[in-house]
Amino acid sequence: MFLSTAVAHYTAAAASDCGRKRPSNEDAFGFSVEHGVYVVCDGMGGAAAGEVASSLAVDEMMRLLTSRDADRALVDDAEAAVASANASIFMRARNSRNLSGMGTTLVSLLAEERRGWMINVGDSRGYRMCNSRLEQITLDHSLVEEQVRLGRMDRLEAQRSPFKNVITRALGTQSSVTPDVFELETEPGDLFLLCSDGLTRELSDAVIEWLLKLDLPLQEMCARLVAAANDAGGHDNITCLLVRAEA
Ligand code: CA
């Protein structure tokens, strides 16, 4: 008789680092293993605006998704939380001249036993490591990645493009936003990575996969990912959040 093992619980760890070139850290993250909510945001805008936008988004997601009634699907509440975070950043930006134009990316994992969803806006990424293979789940909302997907640009051109920083969707810059939603079935042993582009601009997927294969404690792997991105230049803020499905 074959008995499949169910995911019994999740464990998580995260690290965020300023990097080597930026004066401040505009990334933010939050998670609650108990509520199955994990979020990474990468803010943008002048001066302190990026920090305000990314922490507003994380705070709003965590506030709404750790106090919800469980009668609605987690993913539906998460989409509502994204809309609410978008509205609060947009309003705040409109009401304050030095915050005008601020915005943030968002990538989130929602996990309920065997079911999971990834939600994203912008170019922060969600990956899954399954059977020692790393797979990018989310699709970047960036000008160059969209050109690559349309076959109009190759990867090398994308890396060299002067437009590589242009993102095509962000939280807080418009009155409404539509996130992409990816549904997943999780198995014990699956490892999820949420990260800002400060990690993925410095490290190729092959290097990230190699580091995750070391199978160290999650906090140690977060520290190694950040250290590797800094060793590669640390041009931007670096944030990574790892979540493992345990048997
Ligand atoms: Ca960034």
JSON list of C-alpha atoms and ligand atoms in Angstrom, two decimals:
[
{"chain": "A", "resi": 1, "resn": "MET", "atom": "CA", "xyz": [0.00, 0.00, 0.00]},
{"chain": "A", "resi": 2, "resn": "PHE", "atom": "CA", "xyz": [1.26, 3.43, -0.85]},
{"chain": "A", "resi": 3, "resn": "LEU", "atom": "CA", "xyz": [0.80, 6.18, 1.68]},
{"chain": "A", "resi": 4, "resn": "SER", "atom": "CA", "xyz": [1.66, 9.64, 0.51]},
{"chain": "A", "resi": 5, "resn": "THR", "atom": "CA", "xyz": [3.14, 11.91, 3.13]},
{"chain": "A", "resi": 6, "resn": "ALA", "atom": "CA", "xyz": [1.32, 15.15, 3.76]},
{"chain": "A", "resi": 7, "resn": "VAL", "atom": "CA", "xyz": [2.94, 18.44, 4.55]},
{"chain": "A", "resi": 8, "resn": "ALA", "atom": "CA", "xyz": [2.58, 18.75, 8.32]},
{"chain": "A", "resi": 9, "resn": "HIS", "atom": "CA", "xyz": [4.05, 22.17, 8.83]},
{"chain": "A", "resi": 10, "resn": "TYR", "atom": "CA", "xyz": [6.30, 24.83, 7.40]},
{"chain": "A", "resi": 11, "resn": "THR", "atom": "CA", "xyz": [9.49, 26.42, 8.70]},
{"chain": "A", "resi": 12, "resn": "ALA", "atom": "CA", "xyz": [10.90, 29.73, 7.53]},
{"chain": "A", "resi": 13, "resn": "ALA", "atom": "CA", "xyz": [13.82, 32.13, 7.85]},
{"chain": "A", "resi": 14, "resn": "ALA", "atom": "CA", "xyz": [14.73, 35.42, 6.18]},
{"chain": "A", "resi": 15, "resn": "ALA", "atom": "CA", "xyz": [17.58, 37.88, 5.82]},
{"chain": "A", "resi": 16, "resn": "SER", "atom": "CA", "xyz": [17.72, 41.42, 4.44]},
{"chain": "A", "resi": 17, "resn": "ASP", "atom": "CA", "xyz": [20.86, 43.39, 3.81]},
{"chain": "A", "resi": 18, "resn": "CYS", "atom": "CA", "xyz": [21.64, 46.86, 2.51]},
{"chain": "A", "resi": 19, "resn": "GLY", "atom": "CA", "xyz": [24.26, 45.55, 0.07]},
{"chain": "A", "resi": 20, "resn": "ARG", "atom": "CA", "xyz": [27.51, 47.38, -0.63]},
{"chain": "A", "resi": 21, "resn": "LYS", "atom": "CA", "xyz": [26.47, 50.41, -2.65]},
{"chain": "A", "resi": 22, "resn": "ARG", "atom": "CA", "xyz": [23.12, 51.73, -1.42]},
{"chain": "A", "resi": 23, "resn": "PRO", "atom": "CA", "xyz": [22.86, 54.13, 1.53]},
{"chain": "A", "resi": 24, "resn": "SER", "atom": "CA", "xyz": [19.70, 52.50, 2.93]},
{"chain": "A", "resi": 25, "resn": "ASN", "atom": "CA", "xyz": [17.64, 49.35, 2.68]},
{"chain": "A", "resi": 26, "resn": "GLU", "atom": "CA", "xyz": [14.34, 49.85, 0.83]},
{"chain": "A", "resi": 27, "resn": "ASP", "atom": "CA", "xyz": [13.43, 46.15, 0.91]},
{"chain": "A", "resi": 28, "resn": "ALA", "atom": "CA", "xyz": [11.07, 44.79, 3.53]},
{"chain": "A", "resi": 29, "resn": "PHE", "atom": "CA", "xyz": [9.78, 41.35, 4.48]},
{"chain": "A", "resi": 30, "resn": "GLY", "atom": "CA", "xyz": [7.35, 39.76, 6.87]},
{"chain": "A", "resi": 31, "resn": "PHE", "atom": "CA", "xyz": [6.05, 36.30, 7.62]},
{"chain": "A", "resi": 32, "resn": "SER", "atom": "CA", "xyz": [3.84, 34.28, 9.92]},
{"chain": "A", "resi": 33, "resn": "VAL", "atom": "CA", "xyz": [4.32, 30.51, 9.79]},
{"chain": "A", "resi": 34, "resn": "GLU", "atom": "CA", "xyz": [1.17, 30.12, 11.89]},
{"chain": "A", "resi": 35, "resn": "HIS", "atom": "CA", "xyz": [-0.95, 31.95, 9.28]},
{"chain": "A", "resi": 36, "resn": "GLY", "atom": "CA", "xyz": [0.90, 30.65, 6.20]},
{"chain": "A", "resi": 37, "resn": "VAL", "atom": "CA", "xyz": [1.83, 34.14, 4.98]},
{"chain": "A", "resi": 38, "resn": "TYR", "atom": "CA", "xyz": [5.23, 35.14, 3.60]},
{"chain": "A", "resi": 39, "resn": "VAL", "atom": "CA", "xyz": [5.99, 38.46, 1.89]},
{"chain": "A", "resi": 40, "resn": "VAL", "atom": "CA", "xyz": [8.96, 40.26, 0.33]},
{"chain": "A", "resi": 41, "resn": "CYS", "atom": "CA", "xyz": [8.71, 43.82, -1.04]},
{"chain": "A", "resi": 42, "resn": "ASP", "atom": "CA", "xyz": [11.26, 46.04, -2.80]},
{"chain": "A", "resi": 43, "resn": "GLY", "atom": "CA", "xyz": [10.39, 49.72, -2.56]},
{"chain": "A", "resi": 44, "resn": "MET", "atom": "CA", "xyz": [11.21, 52.51, -4.96]},
{"chain": "A", "resi": 45, "resn": "GLY", "atom": "CA", "xyz": [10.98, 56.29, -5.00]},
{"chain": "A", "resi": 46, "resn": "GLY", "atom": "CA", "xyz": [13.24, 59.11, -3.92]},
{"chain": "A", "resi": 47, "resn": "ALA", "atom": "CA", "xyz": [14.83, 59.52, -0.48]},
{"chain": "A", "resi": 48, "resn": "ALA", "atom": "CA", "xyz": [12.91, 57.55, 2.16]},
{"chain": "A", "resi": 49, "resn": "ALA", "atom": "CA", "xyz": [9.87, 56.93, -0.08]},
{"chain": "A", "resi": 50, "resn": "GLY", "atom": "CA", "xyz": [10.89, 53.41, -1.12]},
{"chain": "A", "resi": 51, "resn": "GLU", "atom": "CA", "xyz": [11.22, 52.34, 2.49]},
{"chain": "A", "resi": 52, "resn": "VAL", "atom": "CA", "xyz": [7.80, 53.76, 3.29]},
{"chain": "A", "resi": 53, "resn": "ALA", "atom": "CA", "xyz": [6.16, 51.97, 0.35]},
{"chain": "A", "resi": 54, "resn": "SER", "atom": "CA", "xyz": [7.70, 48.54, 1.00]},
{"chain": "A", "resi": 55, "resn": "SER", "atom": "CA", "xyz": [6.99, 48.60, 4.72]},
{"chain": "A", "resi": 56, "resn": "LEU", "atom": "CA", "xyz": [3.41, 49.84, 4.18]},
{"chain": "A", "resi": 57, "resn": "ALA", "atom": "CA", "xyz": [2.82, 46.90, 1.83]},
{"chain": "A", "resi": 58, "resn": "VAL", "atom": "CA", "xyz": [4.31, 44.31, 4.18]},
{"chain": "A", "resi": 59, "resn": "ASP", "atom": "CA", "xyz": [2.47, 45.74, 7.20]},
{"chain": "A", "resi": 60, "resn": "GLU", "atom": "CA", "xyz": [-0.87, 45.78, 5.39]},
{"chain": "A", "resi": 61, "resn": "MET", "atom": "CA", "xyz": [-0.46, 42.19, 4.12]},
{"chain": "A", "resi": 62, "resn": "MET", "atom": "CA", "xyz": [0.54, 40.94, 7.57]},
{"chain": "A", "resi": 63, "resn": "ARG", "atom": "CA", "xyz": [-2.17, 42.91, 9.38]},
{"chain": "A", "resi": 64, "resn": "LEU", "atom": "CA", "xyz": [-4.99, 41.63, 7.14]},
{"chain": "A", "resi": 65, "resn": "LEU", "atom": "CA", "xyz": [-3.79, 38.06, 6.71]},
{"chain": "A", "resi": 66, "resn": "THR", "atom": "CA", "xyz": [-3.02, 37.34, 10.36]},
{"chain": "A", "resi": 67, "resn": "SER", "atom": "CA", "xyz": [-6.43, 38.57, 11.58]},
{"chain": "A", "resi": 68, "resn": "ARG", "atom": "CA", "xyz": [-8.77, 37.06, 9.01]},
{"chain": "A", "resi": 69, "resn": "ASP", "atom": "CA", "xyz": [-11.76, 34.74, 9.44]},
{"chain": "A", "resi": 70, "resn": "ALA", "atom": "CA", "xyz": [-10.82, 31.40, 7.96]},
{"chain": "A", "resi": 71, "resn": "ASP", "atom": "CA", "xyz": [-14.09, 31.00, 6.03]},
{"chain": "A", "resi": 72, "resn": "ARG", "atom": "CA", "xyz": [-12.67, 32.52, 2.85]},
{"chain": "A", "resi": 73, "resn": "ALA", "atom": "CA", "xyz": [-9.82, 30.97, 0.87]},
{"chain": "A", "resi": 74, "resn": "LEU", "atom": "CA", "xyz": [-6.46, 32.34, 1.94]},
{"chain": "A", "resi": 75, "resn": "VAL", "atom": "CA", "xyz": [-5.62, 33.30, -1.64]},
{"chain": "A", "resi": 76, "resn": "ASP", "atom": "CA", "xyz": [-8.82, 35.38, -1.97]},
{"chain": "A", "resi": 77, "resn": "ASP", "atom": "CA", "xyz": [-8.01, 37.27, 1.20]},
{"chain": "A", "resi": 78, "resn": "ALA", "atom": "CA", "xyz": [-4.44, 37.73, -0.04]},
{"chain": "A", "resi": 79, "resn": "GLU", "atom": "CA", "xyz": [-5.66, 39.30, -3.28]},
{"chain": "A", "resi": 80, "resn": "ALA", "atom": "CA", "xyz": [-7.88, 41.63, -1.26]},
{"chain": "A", "resi": 81, "resn": "ALA", "atom": "CA", "xyz": [-4.89, 42.47, 0.97]},
{"chain": "A", "resi": 82, "resn": "VAL", "atom": "CA", "xyz": [-2.80, 43.34, -2.10]},
{"chain": "A", "resi": 83, "resn": "ALA", "atom": "CA", "xyz": [-5.57, 45.68, -3.29]},
{"chain": "A", "resi": 84, "resn": "SER", "atom": "CA", "xyz": [-5.74, 47.27, 0.14]},
{"chain": "A", "resi": 85, "resn": "ALA", "atom": "CA", "xyz": [-1.94, 47.69, 0.34]},
{"chain": "A", "resi": 86, "resn": "ASN", "atom": "CA", "xyz": [-2.00, 49.25, -3.13]},
{"chain": "A", "resi": 87, "resn": "ALA", "atom": "CA", "xyz": [-4.69, 51.74, -2.09]},
{"chain": "A", "resi": 88, "resn": "SER", "atom": "CA", "xyz": [-2.92, 52.76, 1.11]},
{"chain": "A", "resi": 89, "resn": "ILE", "atom": "CA", "xyz": [0.41, 53.40, -0.67]},
{"chain": "A", "resi": 90, "resn": "PHE", "atom": "CA", "xyz": [-1.35, 55.27, -3.48]},
{"chain": "A", "resi": 91, "resn": "MET", "atom": "CA", "xyz": [-3.25, 57.52, -1.02]},
{"chain": "A", "resi": 92, "resn": "ARG", "atom": "CA", "xyz": [-0.18, 58.16, 1.10]},
{"chain": "A", "resi": 93, "resn": "ALA", "atom": "CA", "xyz": [1.83, 59.10, -2.02]},
{"chain": "A", "resi": 94, "resn": "ARG", "atom": "CA", "xyz": [-0.91, 61.49, -3.18]},
{"chain": "A", "resi": 95, "resn": "ASN", "atom": "CA", "xyz": [-1.09, 63.23, 0.18]},
{"chain": "A", "resi": 96, "resn": "SER", "atom": "CA", "xyz": [2.61, 63.86, 0.66]},
{"chain": "A", "resi": 97, "resn": "ARG", "atom": "CA", "xyz": [4.83, 65.67, -1.80]},
{"chain": "A", "resi": 98, "resn": "ASN", "atom": "CA", "xyz": [8.06, 63.94, -0.76]},
{"chain": "A", "resi": 99, "resn": "LEU", "atom": "CA", "xyz": [6.44, 60.51, -1.11]},
{"chain": "A", "resi": 100, "resn": "SER", "atom": "CA", "xyz": [4.89, 61.21, -4.50]},
{"chain": "A", "resi": 101, "resn": "GLY", "atom": "CA", "xyz": [5.55, 58.47, -7.07]},
{"chain": "A", "resi": 102, "resn": "MET", "atom": "CA", "xyz": [6.62, 55.88, -4.52]},
{"chain": "A", "resi": 103, "resn": "GLY", "atom": "CA", "xyz": [5.81, 52.24, -5.13]},
{"chain": "A", "resi": 104, "resn": "THR", "atom": "CA", "xyz": [6.93, 48.75, -4.36]},
{"chain": "A", "resi": 105, "resn": "THR", "atom": "CA", "xyz": [7.15, 45.27, -5.78]},
{"chain": "A", "resi": 106, "resn": "LEU", "atom": "CA", "xyz": [5.53, 42.42, -3.90]},
{"chain": "A", "resi": 107, "resn": "VAL", "atom": "CA", "xyz": [6.04, 38.68, -3.94]},
{"chain": "A", "resi": 108, "resn": "SER", "atom": "CA", "xyz": [4.11, 36.53, -1.52]},
{"chain": "A", "resi": 109, "resn": "LEU", "atom": "CA", "xyz": [3.71, 32.84, -0.73]},
{"chain": "A", "resi": 110, "resn": "LEU", "atom": "CA", "xyz": [0.46, 31.71, 0.86]},
{"chain": "A", "resi": 111, "resn": "ALA", "atom": "CA", "xyz": [0.64, 28.19, 2.23]},
{"chain": "A", "resi": 112, "resn": "GLU", "atom": "CA", "xyz": [-2.08, 25.92, 3.59]},
{"chain": "A", "resi": 113, "resn": "GLU", "atom": "CA", "xyz": [-1.01, 22.31, 4.17]},
{"chain": "A", "resi": 114, "resn": "ARG", "atom": "CA", "xyz": [-0.53, 20.92, 0.64]},
{"chain": "A", "resi": 115, "resn": "ARG", "atom": "CA", "xyz": [-1.88, 23.93, -1.16]},
{"chain": "A", "resi": 116, "resn": "GLY", "atom": "CA", "xyz": [0.11, 27.01, -1.90]},
{"chain": "A", "resi": 117, "resn": "TRP", "atom": "CA", "xyz": [-0.08, 30.15, -4.01]},
{"chain": "A", "resi": 118, "resn": "MET", "atom": "CA", "xyz": [2.45, 32.66, -5.14]},
{"chain": "A", "resi": 119, "resn": "ILE", "atom": "CA", "xyz": [1.35, 36.19, -5.87]},
{"chain": "A", "resi": 120, "resn": "ASN", "atom": "CA", "xyz": [3.53, 38.84, -7.46]},
{"chain": "A", "resi": 121, "resn": "VAL", "atom": "CA", "xyz": [3.66, 42.38, -8.74]},
{"chain": "A", "resi": 122, "resn": "GLY", "atom": "CA", "xyz": [6.94, 43.69, -10.19]},
{"chain": "A", "resi": 123, "resn": "ASP", "atom": "CA", "xyz": [10.32, 41.97, -10.45]},
{"chain": "A", "resi": 124, "resn": "SER", "atom": "CA", "xyz": [10.80, 40.39, -7.02]},
{"chain": "A", "resi": 125, "resn": "ARG", "atom": "CA", "xyz": [10.76, 36.64, -7.59]},
{"chain": "A", "resi": 126, "resn": "GLY", "atom": "CA", "xyz": [9.35, 33.45, -6.17]},
{"chain": "A", "resi": 127, "resn": "TYR", "atom": "CA", "xyz": [11.13, 30.14, -6.76]},
{"chain": "A", "resi": 128, "resn": "ARG", "atom": "CA", "xyz": [10.53, 26.54, -5.77]},
{"chain": "A", "resi": 129, "resn": "MET", "atom": "CA", "xyz": [13.28, 24.00, -5.17]},
{"chain": "A", "resi": 130, "resn": "CYS", "atom": "CA", "xyz": [11.78, 20.57, -5.74]},
{"chain": "A", "resi": 131, "resn": "ASN", "atom": "CA", "xyz": [13.84, 17.35, -6.06]},
{"chain": "A", "resi": 132, "resn": "SER", "atom": "CA", "xyz": [17.04, 19.44, -6.10]},
{"chain": "A", "resi": 133, "resn": "ARG", "atom": "CA", "xyz": [15.82, 21.48, -9.09]},
{"chain": "A", "resi": 134, "resn": "LEU", "atom": "CA", "xyz": [15.22, 25.20, -8.82]},
{"chain": "A", "resi": 135, "resn": "GLU", "atom": "CA", "xyz": [12.27, 26.59, -10.76]},
{"chain": "A", "resi": 136, "resn": "GLN", "atom": "CA", "xyz": [11.20, 30.20, -11.03]},
{"chain": "A", "resi": 137, "resn": "ILE", "atom": "CA", "xyz": [7.46, 30.31, -10.39]},
{"chain": "A", "resi": 138, "resn": "THR", "atom": "CA", "xyz": [6.70, 34.00, -10.87]},
{"chain": "A", "resi": 139, "resn": "LEU", "atom": "CA", "xyz": [7.15, 35.99, -14.08]},
{"chain": "A", "resi": 140, "resn": "ASP", "atom": "CA", "xyz": [8.88, 39.36, -13.73]},
{"chain": "A", "resi": 141, "resn": "HIS", "atom": "CA", "xyz": [6.79, 42.39, -14.61]},
{"chain": "A", "resi": 142, "resn": "SER", "atom": "CA", "xyz": [9.71, 44.18, -16.15]},
{"chain": "A", "resi": 143, "resn": "LEU", "atom": "CA", "xyz": [10.17, 45.71, -19.58]},
{"chain": "A", "resi": 144, "resn": "VAL", "atom": "CA", "xyz": [13.13, 43.53, -20.55]},
{"chain": "A", "resi": 145, "resn": "GLU", "atom": "CA", "xyz": [11.72, 40.23, -19.20]},
{"chain": "A", "resi": 146, "resn": "GLU", "atom": "CA", "xyz": [8.50, 40.85, -21.11]},
{"chain": "A", "resi": 147, "resn": "GLN", "atom": "CA", "xyz": [10.57, 41.41, -24.27]},
{"chain": "A", "resi": 148, "resn": "VAL", "atom": "CA", "xyz": [12.44, 38.15, -23.57]},
{"chain": "A", "resi": 149, "resn": "ARG", "atom": "CA", "xyz": [9.15, 36.26, -23.14]},
{"chain": "A", "resi": 150, "resn": "LEU", "atom": "CA", "xyz": [7.91, 37.67, -26.46]},
{"chain": "A", "resi": 151, "resn": "GLY", "atom": "CA", "xyz": [11.13, 36.50, -28.12]},
{"chain": "A", "resi": 152, "resn": "ARG", "atom": "CA", "xyz": [12.12, 40.06, -29.01]},
{"chain": "A", "resi": 153, "resn": "MET", "atom": "CA", "xyz": [15.24, 40.11, -26.85]},
{"chain": "A", "resi": 154, "resn": "ASP", "atom": "CA", "xyz": [17.65, 37.44, -25.64]},
{"chain": "A", "resi": 155, "resn": "ARG", "atom": "CA", "xyz": [18.91, 37.06, -22.08]},
{"chain": "A", "resi": 156, "resn": "LEU", "atom": "CA", "xyz": [22.25, 38.75, -22.72]},
{"chain": "A", "resi": 157, "resn": "GLU", "atom": "CA", "xyz": [20.57, 41.77, -24.35]},
{"chain": "A", "resi": 158, "resn": "ALA", "atom": "CA", "xyz": [18.22, 41.92, -21.37]},
{"chain": "A", "resi": 159, "resn": "GLN", "atom": "CA", "xyz": [21.12, 41.98, -18.90]},
{"chain": "A", "resi": 160, "resn": "ARG", "atom": "CA", "xyz": [22.83, 44.77, -20.83]},
{"chain": "A", "resi": 161, "resn": "SER", "atom": "CA", "xyz": [19.74, 46.83, -21.55]},
{"chain": "A", "resi": 162, "resn": "PRO", "atom": "CA", "xyz": [19.60, 50.39, -20.19]},
{"chain": "A", "resi": 163, "resn": "PHE", "atom": "CA", "xyz": [15.92, 49.66, -19.47]},
{"chain": "A", "resi": 164, "resn": "LYS", "atom": "CA", "xyz": [16.54, 46.67, -17.20]},
{"chain": "A", "resi": 165, "resn": "ASN", "atom": "CA", "xyz": [15.34, 48.63, -14.14]},
{"chain": "A", "resi": 166, "resn": "VAL", "atom": "CA", "xyz": [11.99, 49.49, -15.68]},
{"chain": "A", "resi": 167, "resn": "ILE", "atom": "CA", "xyz": [9.18, 47.53, -14.08]},
{"chain": "A", "resi": 168, "resn": "THR", "atom": "CA", "xyz": [5.79, 47.38, -15.75]},
{"chain": "A", "resi": 169, "resn": "ARG", "atom": "CA", "xyz": [3.66, 46.75, -12.65]},
{"chain": "A", "resi": 170, "resn": "ALA", "atom": "CA", "xyz": [4.10, 48.07, -9.11]},
{"chain": "A", "resi": 171, "resn": "LEU", "atom": "CA", "xyz": [2.06, 48.50, -5.96]},
{"chain": "A", "resi": 172, "resn": "GLY", "atom": "CA", "xyz": [1.01, 52.05, -5.13]},
{"chain": "A", "resi": 173, "resn": "THR", "atom": "CA", "xyz": [1.69, 53.83, -8.41]},
{"chain": "A", "resi": 174, "resn": "GLN", "atom": "CA", "xyz": [-1.84, 53.42, -9.85]},
{"chain": "A", "resi": 175, "resn": "SER", "atom": "CA", "xyz": [-5.28, 53.42, -8.24]},
{"chain": "A", "resi": 176, "resn": "SER", "atom": "CA", "xyz": [-5.55, 49.67, -8.84]},
{"chain": "A", "resi": 177, "resn": "VAL", "atom": "CA", "xyz": [-3.23, 46.78, -9.60]},
{"chain": "A", "resi": 178, "resn": "THR", "atom": "CA", "xyz": [-3.63, 43.18, -10.73]},
{"chain": "A", "resi": 179, "resn": "PRO", "atom": "CA", "xyz": [-1.20, 40.66, -9.27]},
{"chain": "A", "resi": 180, "resn": "ASP", "atom": "CA", "xyz": [-0.35, 37.39, -11.00]},
{"chain": "A", "resi": 181, "resn": "VAL", "atom": "CA", "xyz": [-1.44, 34.33, -9.02]},
{"chain": "A", "resi": 182, "resn": "PHE", "atom": "CA", "xyz": [0.24, 30.91, -9.34]},
{"chain": "A", "resi": 183, "resn": "GLU", "atom": "CA", "xyz": [-1.30, 27.88, -7.67]},
{"chain": "A", "resi": 184, "resn": "LEU", "atom": "CA", "xyz": [0.99, 25.16, -6.37]},
{"chain": "A", "resi": 185, "resn": "GLU", "atom": "CA", "xyz": [0.68, 21.73, -4.84]},
{"chain": "A", "resi": 186, "resn": "THR", "atom": "CA", "xyz": [3.35, 21.38, -2.20]},
{"chain": "A", "resi": 187, "resn": "GLU", "atom": "CA", "xyz": [5.16, 18.22, -1.16]},
{"chain": "A", "resi": 188, "resn": "PRO", "atom": "CA", "xyz": [7.25, 17.60, 1.95]},
{"chain": "A", "resi": 189, "resn": "GLY", "atom": "CA", "xyz": [10.79, 18.73, 1.23]},
{"chain": "A", "resi": 190, "resn": "ASP", "atom": "CA", "xyz": [9.79, 21.56, -1.11]},
{"chain": "A", "resi": 191, "resn": "LEU", "atom": "CA", "xyz": [11.77, 24.70, -0.47]},
{"chain": "A", "resi": 192, "resn": "PHE", "atom": "CA", "xyz": [10.43, 28.10, -1.50]},
{"chain": "A", "resi": 193, "resn": "LEU", "atom": "CA", "xyz": [12.50, 31.22, -2.03]},
{"chain": "A", "resi": 194, "resn": "LEU", "atom": "CA", "xyz": [11.09, 34.75, -2.17]},
{"chain": "A", "resi": 195, "resn": "CYS", "atom": "CA", "xyz": [13.66, 37.42, -3.01]},
{"chain": "A", "resi": 196, "resn": "SER", "atom": "CA", "xyz": [14.30, 40.91, -4.27]},
{"chain": "A", "resi": 197, "resn": "ASP", "atom": "CA", "xyz": [16.23, 41.61, -7.48]},
{"chain": "A", "resi": 198, "resn": "GLY", "atom": "CA", "xyz": [19.32, 42.50, -5.41]},
{"chain": "A", "resi": 199, "resn": "LEU", "atom": "CA", "xyz": [19.76, 38.73, -5.10]},
{"chain": "A", "resi": 200, "resn": "THR", "atom": "CA", "xyz": [18.84, 37.65, -8.62]},
{"chain": "A", "resi": 201, "resn": "ARG", "atom": "CA", "xyz": [20.80, 40.39, -10.41]},
{"chain": "A", "resi": 202, "resn": "GLU", "atom": "CA", "xyz": [23.97, 39.23, -8.65]},
{"chain": "A", "resi": 203, "resn": "LEU", "atom": "CA", "xyz": [23.48, 35.45, -8.67]},
{"chain": "A", "resi": 204, "resn": "SER", "atom": "CA", "xyz": [22.40, 33.22, -11.54]},
{"chain": "A", "resi": 205, "resn": "ASP", "atom": "CA", "xyz": [19.71, 30.61, -10.94]},
{"chain": "A", "resi": 206, "resn": "ALA", "atom": "CA", "xyz": [22.46, 27.95, -11.16]},
{"chain": "A", "resi": 207, "resn": "VAL", "atom": "CA", "xyz": [24.39, 29.54, -8.27]},
{"chain": "A", "resi": 208, "resn": "ILE", "atom": "CA", "xyz": [21.23, 29.92, -6.17]},
{"chain": "A", "resi": 209, "resn": "GLU", "atom": "CA", "xyz": [20.35, 26.27, -6.86]},
{"chain": "A", "resi": 210, "resn": "TRP", "atom": "CA", "xyz": [23.85, 25.18, -5.85]},
{"chain": "A", "resi": 211, "resn": "LEU", "atom": "CA", "xyz": [23.63, 27.09, -2.56]},
{"chain": "A", "resi": 212, "resn": "LEU", "atom": "CA", "xyz": [20.18, 25.70, -1.76]},
{"chain": "A", "resi": 213, "resn": "LYS", "atom": "CA", "xyz": [21.37, 22.16, -2.47]},
{"chain": "A", "resi": 214, "resn": "LEU", "atom": "CA", "xyz": [23.78, 22.47, 0.49]},
{"chain": "A", "resi": 215, "resn": "ASP", "atom": "CA", "xyz": [20.66, 21.81, 2.56]},
{"chain": "A", "resi": 216, "resn": "LEU", "atom": "CA", "xyz": [21.84, 23.76, 5.61]},
{"chain": "A", "resi": 217, "resn": "PRO", "atom": "CA", "xyz": [19.53, 25.22, 8.27]},
{"chain": "A", "resi": 218, "resn": "LEU", "atom": "CA", "xyz": [17.33, 27.87, 6.63]},
{"chain": "A", "resi": 219, "resn": "GLN", "atom": "CA", "xyz": [18.86, 30.80, 8.52]},
{"chain": "A", "resi": 220, "resn": "GLU", "atom": "CA", "xyz": [22.33, 29.69, 7.44]},
{"chain": "A", "resi": 221, "resn": "MET", "atom": "CA", "xyz": [21.25, 29.40, 3.79]},
{"chain": "A", "resi": 222, "resn": "CYS", "atom": "CA", "xyz": [19.75, 32.93, 3.93]},
{"chain": "A", "resi": 223, "resn": "ALA", "atom": "CA", "xyz": [23.04, 34.25, 5.30]},
{"chain": "A", "resi": 224, "resn": "ARG", "atom": "CA", "xyz": [24.99, 32.47, 2.55]},
{"chain": "A", "resi": 225, "resn": "LEU", "atom": "CA", "xyz": [22.73, 33.80, -0.21]},
{"chain": "A", "resi": 226, "resn": "VAL", "atom": "CA", "xyz": [23.18, 37.37, 1.09]},
{"chain": "A", "resi": 227, "resn": "ALA", "atom": "CA", "xyz": [26.95, 36.90, 1.45]},
{"chain": "A", "resi": 228, "resn": "ALA", "atom": "CA", "xyz": [27.24, 35.51, -2.10]},
{"chain": "A", "resi": 229, "resn": "ALA", "atom": "CA", "xyz": [25.25, 38.46, -3.53]},
{"chain": "A", "resi": 230, "resn": "ASN", "atom": "CA", "xyz": [27.51, 40.88, -1.65]},
{"chain": "A", "resi": 231, "resn": "ASP", "atom": "CA", "xyz": [30.62, 39.05, -2.89]},
{"chain": "A", "resi": 232, "resn": "ALA", "atom": "CA", "xyz": [29.27, 39.43, -6.43]},
{"chain": "A", "resi": 233, "resn": "GLY", "atom": "CA", "xyz": [29.04, 43.20, -6.01]},
{"chain": "A", "resi": 234, "resn": "GLY", "atom": "CA", "xyz": [26.12, 43.94, -3.70]},
{"chain": "A", "resi": 235, "resn": "HIS", "atom": "CA", "xyz": [24.87, 46.70, -6.03]},
{"chain": "A", "resi": 236, "resn": "ASP", "atom": "CA", "xyz": [21.39, 46.74, -4.52]},
{"chain": "A", "resi": 237, "resn": "ASN", "atom": "CA", "xyz": [19.56, 45.80, -1.33]},
{"chain": "A", "resi": 238, "resn": "ILE", "atom": "CA", "xyz": [19.37, 42.02, -0.91]},
{"chain": "A", "resi": 239, "resn": "THR", "atom": "CA", "xyz": [16.45, 40.17, 0.67]},
{"chain": "A", "resi": 240, "resn": "CYS", "atom": "CA", "xyz": [15.69, 36.47, 0.75]},
{"chain": "A", "resi": 241, "resn": "LEU", "atom": "CA", "xyz": [13.00, 34.52, 2.56]},
{"chain": "A", "resi": 242, "resn": "LEU", "atom": "CA", "xyz": [13.12, 30.71, 2.61]},
{"chain": "A", "resi": 243, "resn": "VAL", "atom": "CA", "xyz": [10.15, 28.50, 3.47]},
{"chain": "A", "resi": 244, "resn": "ARG", "atom": "CA", "xyz": [10.34, 24.72, 3.75]},
{"chain": "A", "resi": 245, "resn": "ALA", "atom": "CA", "xyz": [7.47, 22.26, 3.72]},
{"chain": "A", "resi": 246, "resn": "GLU", "atom": "CA", "xyz": [8.15, 19.61, 6.35]},
{"chain": "A", "resi": 247, "resn": "ALA", "atom": "CA", "xyz": [6.71, 16.09, 6.55]},
{"chain": "B", "resi": 1, "resn": "CA", "atom": "CA", "xyz": [15.91, 46.27, -5.72]}
]
